[in-house]
Structures are given as C-alpha cells and as structure tokens.
C-alpha cells in the first residue's frame, strides 16, 4: 500500500497496526487524503485472510482534533458552482453524498466483518472520536491529557459521522444528549464507567491491550448489529422513554432559545434514529447534518469559532520576522482580583511570577487566589497537590518594586484611575531592566495618555484581560501610537502562552469589547426608563442570544464602576458623550440607593444569602409610565440589543480601532458573548447584507434615537454591496 497519512504493519499474530501520523502537521486531522487512506486500510484488512483485525492509533502526542473544517468551505463553494451549471437538485445530491462520506466510511469499517480497535492517548474529539465509536473496542490511556468528546455543537454543527447514533446506543440517552449538546469532553475513567471505553490503561500499554482484545477473540460486530439489541435507555416509545424526551425538549428550549439549528437537529436525529436500524438511522443523521451544514448559522459559526479563532490563536496578527518570545519571569503589579488572576494563569503556563502590591500582606493575599483556584482543581480531581505546590513555588509575593528588576515583562493591574496608574507606571519603569516590556491592564483608559509616564513608549503596550481571568478566553492587546513591533510581539506571544485568544486593537477609549458591552448595558438601562418590565428586558436579551441580561451583567461588573466610567467619559470627552437618562439612573442607584451590584449584595438584583438572585422590586419605582408587556414588540427589543452592538463594532472598524473583521467577531463572542449563532456582530451585518442592516438601523433610529444611526462606512457598504468578509458565496454564505 502507498500510504502517507498512516503507517501500516502486521505482527506475527496477524494483527495489523495502523498508525495515524500526518506529515507536516503537529496534530492529526481528518482530510480527504486521510479518508482515502483509511478506506484503503479497511480494504487491505478485509481482503488479506492472514490479518485477524486492526488497531488504529496515533503516532503523535495526541490522537486527533477531528475534521479539518476548512473542507466545508470547498463543499459550500462546490454546491454553489454546481447549482449554476447542473441545477440545484443535482448539486444538492452531490452535496449530500459528500457531506456523508465520512459516515459511510465509518459504517464500512464497522460492518467489514473483522474487528477494529482504537488505542487512544491525548485528545480524541469530533470526527476522530466518531471513528473510535465505529471501532468495535476502545482503549484509552489513563493520562491527564486524554479526553474524548463530540464538541461539534460549539461551531454550529452536530456529530454527523455516526456519533449522534452510536453514543446513545452505548450510554443512557440523557447522558449522551448532554454530552453532545454541551460539547463536553470527558476523562478516561468516566468514559469507562459510561461504557464508551473498554479499558483504561497506562499510555505505554494501550496498543498491546487493544491487540490483546483482538487476539483473545474480540468480535468485529457492533452491539447494535446483533439480534435483540436494546439501547441502554430502552425504546423511545416506552414509559422510560417518555421520561426523557419531554424534559429534553424543554431543556433545549431553555438553553438555546431556538437560535441554534444544530441543537434542534441533534435532538431530532437522536429521537428518530433510536427508532430505526442503524443503516437507516445513519441516513436520517446525514440528512439533518447536510441541512445544518448549509445553514447560515453553521457557516458563520464555523468561520468565526473555528477558522478565524484558529488563525488568531496561531498568531495571525503577530509582527513578522521577530523571534518567538516567552518571558521567563513576569511581574504583576497590583494583587487585587485582576492582578491575582493574571498571576495565576501566568504561573499555570509555567512562567515565574513576581506579584507586587503596596504591602506584603496584600501581595500574599493575592497569591492566595492561586492556592484557592488550584485547591478547587484538586477537589474536582483535575490536579494533584504536587501541581499546586509547584505552581505556588513559581509565584513570589513582594512589596517592593525593586523585586521587578529581573522581569522580562511587567503587567500593571492597579485601580482603574489614570492618576493612580500614572504614578505606579513611573515607579515600575524606573526599576525595569534594559529591553523589558511594560504593559498596562486597563479596560477603558486610552494607553496613549498612560504612555507619557514611561521613558520608552515603544516598549509600552496594553494587555486587557477580562474577568474572571482564569475563565475568560479573550485578551485585547492594545497598540498605542508609539507601541513598537517588539512590544506587540511579546504581548501576543505572552497571551498565546496562556492559551488565550488575543486580538489586536488600536488605542481608543474603551478599546473594542467594552464599547460594545457598554452599548448593550446602556440599552437595558434605557429600556428600563421607557417602562419596559425588568424581567422582560432580561429574558428578551437572552432570547436574542446574549448569555446574560444587561441588568445582571451590570451587577456583575459593578454599578459604581459603570458610573465612574460614565463620569470620566463626561469629564474627558464632554457631556454629549454620555446619555443623561442613563447617567440619572446610575446616580440614583449608586448614590441614592447605595446599590452597587453583586459585590454588596444589591443592585438591579437582590442577592439573598443561600438563595437565588431576584430582580429588585424597587425598580418599579424608577418607571414613571410602566408599559404593558403584551404591547411591547419582542422582535424589536431583540433587534435593539443586537443592532446597537453591531453598530459599535462597525464604528470600531470605521475608526480603525479594529483592522481585521476576524478579531471583531471572535473578540465579541469570546469577550462578551455576542450571540454566537450570528458568528459575531460583523457577521451579523454581513448575514443580512449591509443595505438591509442599514435600513433596519435607520428605522430604529427614527423611533429610539440617534445612537442607531449607521456611520459612513456602513452607508457606503450599503450603496456598493460590500461586505466585511469575502464575496457572497464564500463560507459565510454557504447556503
């Protein structure tokens, strides 16, 4: 056999070993070439009477991250081109056949008559895990790095190569649905307990264990292909089944607000498939998968959350020609919640940390957050005591700026006040070694002003982390007018070393993410002033696709902080830069009612001890003319929430705060949860077309005010038919 993606050998017992090891790739992914060679291997195993069975394993450090989703770009383009020349019916048939090619291949493996086993170490997800499920036996290494799962839902798809049918035939239906609907990756011990894995052994034994299963008579027949098979949860139409499906549908509605076609299709494929023999079930899955694959939602999510995110993670915006930088020692100035969080993720990435605050006690308290977070991981079985000890050993708490003298990078993370930051930056700058990079973690303050307080502004850069640092995936790297290429490269490399996604934004008040967030929160404030019921504001925001309502979000970030930002903006930019109705609301909440948000247990919500939060009844006193909810157009409220943020994203592009639409969309979803089903605010505009979007915005402006007026860039795009991304027919318009 002429193989390049796999190595193939047969041992003295007649057991084949197919080692997946793609050349010039750090991780195996499923491509057309991989599918072709896997088909060749299946044929060889079946045709050679001397071969008893085959083990599939990886020659790399991890098994596989699944399919190369860039293949889907070709499918979408191919459909569009074929539809023009051959007609839509023929194009759809070709699209359907190609979209289920992997499913057909895996079924061929499953029914070939000889046993296949998968020997898995490291990550095995998506289409790669579907390959493992099609094998007749699975052996997982017991390493911490080993995970299996079907995360397709996170990019607008669902498992379409048999995963939606095999998983609920191996484990109880509710567990399988939850695993797929959440895109969960599970550990080896849980996989064994759930019946997904046949054995969990040390890494060095996975291949031998898989071979032993074949040698000892392992059957080349899947359980569902044997007479009398019953799924773990029984039949769909049974008393047990009726305990599953009504709640599953209710949970789907609650969690997705019916915004995600893939989640709906997943439920339908599993529900219908469990009532059919496997071959028919797989065909049902394929039909739903092809329909979802052609949806604008899937196209936008794949582009933003897979392709664009992957490109940014790999350094798409990094200055070229500069050597990689991973600071050996990083200084963090300010041991409060943000600084302590930055210290934790930095130490977790293997770098030494010097955590400085005004006194030793405060610095040690900041270090204590790392102890707490690691202890939480230990309690969950995700870390060992030795891991915590090693991490804490990398963090030095200090009360003297002189402790920063050997740092390669220092991140200032003190109170969000320009005077305080200026004073601290000047003192830190005085002790830095030659060539060290100085960064500020600021959420709103333009770094051009802060750069005036350092000796070498070309070594000064903004690194804006989001809270809580250990959970949030996005970091804004802010480039000031004088920021040099080296400072930018070091900042980007540092963020990537933390396994976070960086976006580069040019200096401006609020940068990018916070501009959109503040516009979203302001819309909630203004709706409250219009008399719209608070519960309706919050619920409709979630229906629009936002993860949390604007009032709850404001409580999380603190009402007094929002007021402080408003006052600073008014002072530095002018009174026209703030909305007087919003200012009056915040002044009354903070200064009149002492309601600061979650941090003092009372904001737009009350936070009773030991109970769930609930909207503060006193909000009704803020509404002079409460509106009847039945008279409020929910569709318009949804539009207001999304359009006001999309307009801000477009303004950021127009003002060159953003220069790459990928960063606008990835940053919006990862940074503040902009409705992921849209692909991000710029994809949201592209999805309806600039002319349609401009028309919608202008109608909203006529009724709700000038904040909805589109800028010059959008007006020009509406006139010319331009898009933020490529031409219509590209991935964003695969349908």
mmCIF file of C-alpha atoms in Angstrom, residues 167-322:
data_model
loop_
_atom_site.group_PDB
_atom_site.id
_atom_site.type_symbol
_atom_site.label_atom_id
_atom_site.label_comp_id
_atom_site.label_asym_id
_atom_site.label_seq_id
_atom_site.Cartn_x
_atom_site.Cartn_y
_atom_site.Cartn_z
ATOM 1 C CA UNK A 167 -23.248 7.344 21.503
ATOM 2 C CA UNK A 168 -26.866 6.919 22.698
ATOM 3 C CA UNK A 169 -26.589 3.215 21.901
ATOM 4 C CA UNK A 170 -23.556 2.936 24.190
ATOM 5 C CA UNK A 171 -24.680 5.084 27.118
ATOM 6 C CA UNK A 172 -28.009 6.273 28.572
ATOM 7 C CA UNK A 173 -29.797 8.689 26.255
ATOM 8 C CA UNK A 174 -29.878 11.655 28.698
ATOM 9 C CA UNK A 175 -26.128 11.379 29.271
ATOM 10 C CA UNK A 176 -25.420 11.110 25.544
ATOM 11 C CA UNK A 177 -27.640 14.098 24.762
ATOM 12 C CA UNK A 178 -25.972 16.197 27.442
ATOM 13 C CA UNK A 179 -22.501 15.257 26.276
ATOM 14 C CA UNK A 180 -23.270 16.209 22.671
ATOM 15 C CA UNK A 181 -25.443 19.255 23.386
ATOM 16 C CA UNK A 182 -22.785 20.768 25.639
ATOM 17 C CA UNK A 183 -19.845 19.605 23.546
ATOM 18 C CA UNK A 184 -18.333 18.042 26.667
ATOM 19 C CA UNK A 185 -15.003 16.256 26.663
ATOM 20 C CA UNK A 186 -14.785 13.535 29.279
ATOM 21 C CA UNK A 187 -11.889 11.861 31.035
ATOM 22 C CA UNK A 188 -10.882 8.209 30.670
ATOM 23 C CA UNK A 189 -12.313 6.979 33.983
ATOM 24 C CA UNK A 190 -15.714 8.484 33.224
ATOM 25 C CA UNK A 191 -15.610 7.122 29.677
ATOM 26 C CA UNK A 192 -15.002 3.639 31.063
ATOM 27 C CA UNK A 193 -17.813 3.999 33.589
ATOM 28 C CA UNK A 194 -20.180 5.225 30.872
ATOM 29 C CA UNK A 195 -19.430 2.234 28.644
ATOM 30 C CA UNK A 196 -17.659 4.279 25.972
ATOM 31 C CA UNK A 197 -14.237 2.741 26.657
ATOM 32 C CA UNK A 198 -13.493 -0.939 27.042
ATOM 33 C CA UNK A 199 -10.281 -0.408 29.000
ATOM 34 C CA UNK A 200 -8.230 2.376 30.590
ATOM 35 C CA UNK A 201 -4.526 1.557 30.939
ATOM 36 C CA UNK A 202 -1.151 3.344 31.103
ATOM 37 C CA UNK A 203 -0.146 5.048 27.876
ATOM 38 C CA UNK A 204 2.551 2.552 27.019
ATOM 39 C CA UNK A 205 0.040 -0.325 27.181
ATOM 40 C CA UNK A 206 -2.786 0.995 25.005
ATOM 41 C CA UNK A 207 -1.704 -0.694 21.767
ATOM 42 C CA UNK A 208 -0.874 -4.035 23.421
ATOM 43 C CA UNK A 209 -4.203 -4.009 25.267
ATOM 44 C CA UNK A 210 -6.091 -3.328 22.043
ATOM 45 C CA UNK A 211 -4.189 -6.092 20.263
ATOM 46 C CA UNK A 212 -4.867 -8.491 23.125
ATOM 47 C CA UNK A 213 -8.596 -7.859 22.776
ATOM 48 C CA UNK A 214 -8.437 -8.867 19.102
ATOM 49 C CA UNK A 215 -6.129 -11.822 19.838
ATOM 50 C CA UNK A 216 -8.483 -13.104 22.526
ATOM 51 C CA UNK A 217 -11.425 -13.272 20.156
ATOM 52 C CA UNK A 218 -12.850 -9.749 20.044
ATOM 53 C CA UNK A 219 -15.793 -9.678 17.660
ATOM 54 C CA UNK A 220 -15.982 -7.487 14.574
ATOM 55 C CA UNK A 221 -19.680 -6.793 15.139
ATOM 56 C CA UNK A 222 -21.133 -3.751 16.846
ATOM 57 C CA UNK A 223 -23.686 -4.438 19.601
ATOM 58 C CA UNK A 224 -26.456 -2.678 17.634
ATOM 59 C CA UNK A 225 -25.925 -5.009 14.677
ATOM 60 C CA UNK A 226 -26.666 -8.075 16.771
ATOM 61 C CA UNK A 227 -30.113 -9.618 17.109
ATOM 62 C CA UNK A 228 -32.108 -8.385 20.095
ATOM 63 C CA UNK A 229 -30.048 -5.268 20.834
ATOM 64 C CA UNK A 230 -31.781 -2.730 23.089
ATOM 65 C CA UNK A 231 -30.416 0.769 23.762
ATOM 66 C CA UNK A 232 -29.387 1.460 27.384
ATOM 67 C CA UNK A 233 -32.417 3.699 27.929
ATOM 68 C CA UNK A 234 -34.845 1.357 26.204
ATOM 69 C CA UNK A 235 -37.243 2.250 23.420
ATOM 70 C CA UNK A 236 -38.228 5.831 22.676
ATOM 71 C CA UNK A 237 -41.920 4.973 22.986
ATOM 72 C CA UNK A 238 -41.908 3.424 26.410
ATOM 73 C CA UNK A 239 -42.569 4.658 29.948
ATOM 74 C CA UNK A 240 -38.817 5.217 30.385
ATOM 75 C CA UNK A 241 -38.533 6.991 27.034
ATOM 76 C CA UNK A 242 -41.351 9.358 27.868
ATOM 77 C CA UNK A 243 -39.399 10.395 30.966
ATOM 78 C CA UNK A 244 -36.572 11.518 28.671
ATOM 79 C CA UNK A 245 -37.923 13.344 25.652
ATOM 80 C CA UNK A 246 -40.359 15.954 27.019
ATOM 81 C CA UNK A 247 -37.737 17.249 29.513
ATOM 82 C CA UNK A 248 -35.041 17.106 26.809
ATOM 83 C CA UNK A 249 -37.131 19.346 24.571
ATOM 84 C CA UNK A 250 -37.800 21.782 27.426
ATOM 85 C CA UNK A 251 -34.082 21.953 28.288
ATOM 86 C CA UNK A 252 -33.252 22.531 24.623
ATOM 87 C CA UNK A 253 -35.658 25.477 24.503
ATOM 88 C CA UNK A 254 -34.341 26.953 27.726
ATOM 89 C CA UNK A 255 -30.683 26.668 26.780
ATOM 90 C CA UNK A 256 -30.794 27.671 23.103
ATOM 91 C CA UNK A 257 -33.888 29.895 22.780
ATOM 92 C CA UNK A 258 -34.286 28.006 19.480
ATOM 93 C CA UNK A 259 -31.426 30.005 17.946
ATOM 94 C CA UNK A 260 -29.233 27.029 17.041
ATOM 95 C CA UNK A 261 -30.386 24.747 14.177
ATOM 96 C CA UNK A 262 -27.716 22.185 15.086
ATOM 97 C CA UNK A 263 -29.088 21.691 18.591
ATOM 98 C CA UNK A 264 -32.595 21.132 17.245
ATOM 99 C CA UNK A 265 -31.297 18.775 14.546
ATOM 100 C CA UNK A 266 -29.331 16.811 17.148
ATOM 101 C CA UNK A 267 -32.477 16.171 19.192
ATOM 102 C CA UNK A 268 -34.413 15.168 16.093
ATOM 103 C CA UNK A 269 -31.667 12.883 14.770
ATOM 104 C CA UNK A 270 -31.316 11.027 18.070
ATOM 105 C CA UNK A 271 -35.086 10.815 18.642
ATOM 106 C CA UNK A 272 -35.789 9.453 15.173
ATOM 107 C CA UNK A 273 -32.609 7.406 14.855
ATOM 108 C CA UNK A 274 -33.194 5.383 18.019
ATOM 109 C CA UNK A 275 -36.396 4.072 16.454
ATOM 110 C CA UNK A 276 -34.606 2.706 13.379
ATOM 111 C CA UNK A 277 -31.994 0.096 12.432
ATOM 112 C CA UNK A 278 -28.502 1.566 12.278
ATOM 113 C CA UNK A 279 -28.204 1.983 8.492
ATOM 114 C CA UNK A 280 -31.477 3.900 8.303
ATOM 115 C CA UNK A 281 -30.589 5.862 11.447
ATOM 116 C CA UNK A 282 -27.313 6.969 9.889
ATOM 117 C CA UNK A 283 -29.122 8.139 6.791
ATOM 118 C CA UNK A 284 -31.510 10.194 8.953
ATOM 119 C CA UNK A 285 -28.498 11.707 10.746
ATOM 120 C CA UNK A 286 -26.906 12.544 7.396
ATOM 121 C CA UNK A 287 -29.999 14.358 6.145
ATOM 122 C CA UNK A 288 -30.145 16.548 9.225
ATOM 123 C CA UNK A 289 -26.389 17.089 9.074
ATOM 124 C CA UNK A 290 -26.479 18.213 5.431
ATOM 125 C CA UNK A 291 -29.304 20.647 6.180
ATOM 126 C CA UNK A 292 -27.437 22.128 9.154
ATOM 127 C CA UNK A 293 -24.200 22.279 7.192
ATOM 128 C CA UNK A 294 -25.871 24.523 4.612
ATOM 129 C CA UNK A 295 -27.391 26.850 7.199
ATOM 130 C CA UNK A 296 -26.060 30.411 7.549
ATOM 131 C CA UNK A 297 -25.709 29.813 11.299
ATOM 132 C CA UNK A 298 -23.293 26.916 10.835
ATOM 133 C CA UNK A 299 -21.363 28.787 8.155
ATOM 134 C CA UNK A 300 -20.915 31.853 10.348
ATOM 135 C CA UNK A 301 -20.035 29.879 13.485
ATOM 136 C CA UNK A 302 -17.526 27.657 11.674
ATOM 137 C CA UNK A 303 -15.819 30.673 10.174
ATOM 138 C CA UNK A 304 -15.601 32.630 13.418
ATOM 139 C CA UNK A 305 -15.251 29.997 16.136
ATOM 140 C CA UNK A 306 -13.093 27.543 14.215
ATOM 141 C CA UNK A 307 -11.275 29.069 11.260
ATOM 142 C CA UNK A 308 -10.801 32.656 12.452
ATOM 143 C CA UNK A 309 -10.156 31.700 16.069
ATOM 144 C CA UNK A 310 -7.615 29.110 14.981
ATOM 145 C CA UNK A 311 -5.821 31.664 12.809
ATOM 146 C CA UNK A 312 -5.665 34.201 15.647
ATOM 147 C CA UNK A 313 -4.513 31.541 18.108
ATOM 148 C CA UNK A 314 -1.653 30.729 15.746
ATOM 149 C CA UNK A 315 -0.512 34.352 15.597
ATOM 150 C CA UNK A 316 -2.226 35.758 12.521
ATOM 151 C CA UNK A 317 -1.712 39.325 13.787
ATOM 152 C CA UNK A 318 1.820 38.875 15.128
ATOM 153 C CA UNK A 319 4.501 41.095 13.558
ATOM 154 C CA UNK A 320 6.580 39.022 11.148
ATOM 155 C CA UNK A 321 10.314 38.495 11.375
ATOM 156 C CA UNK A 322 10.667 38.714 15.139
#
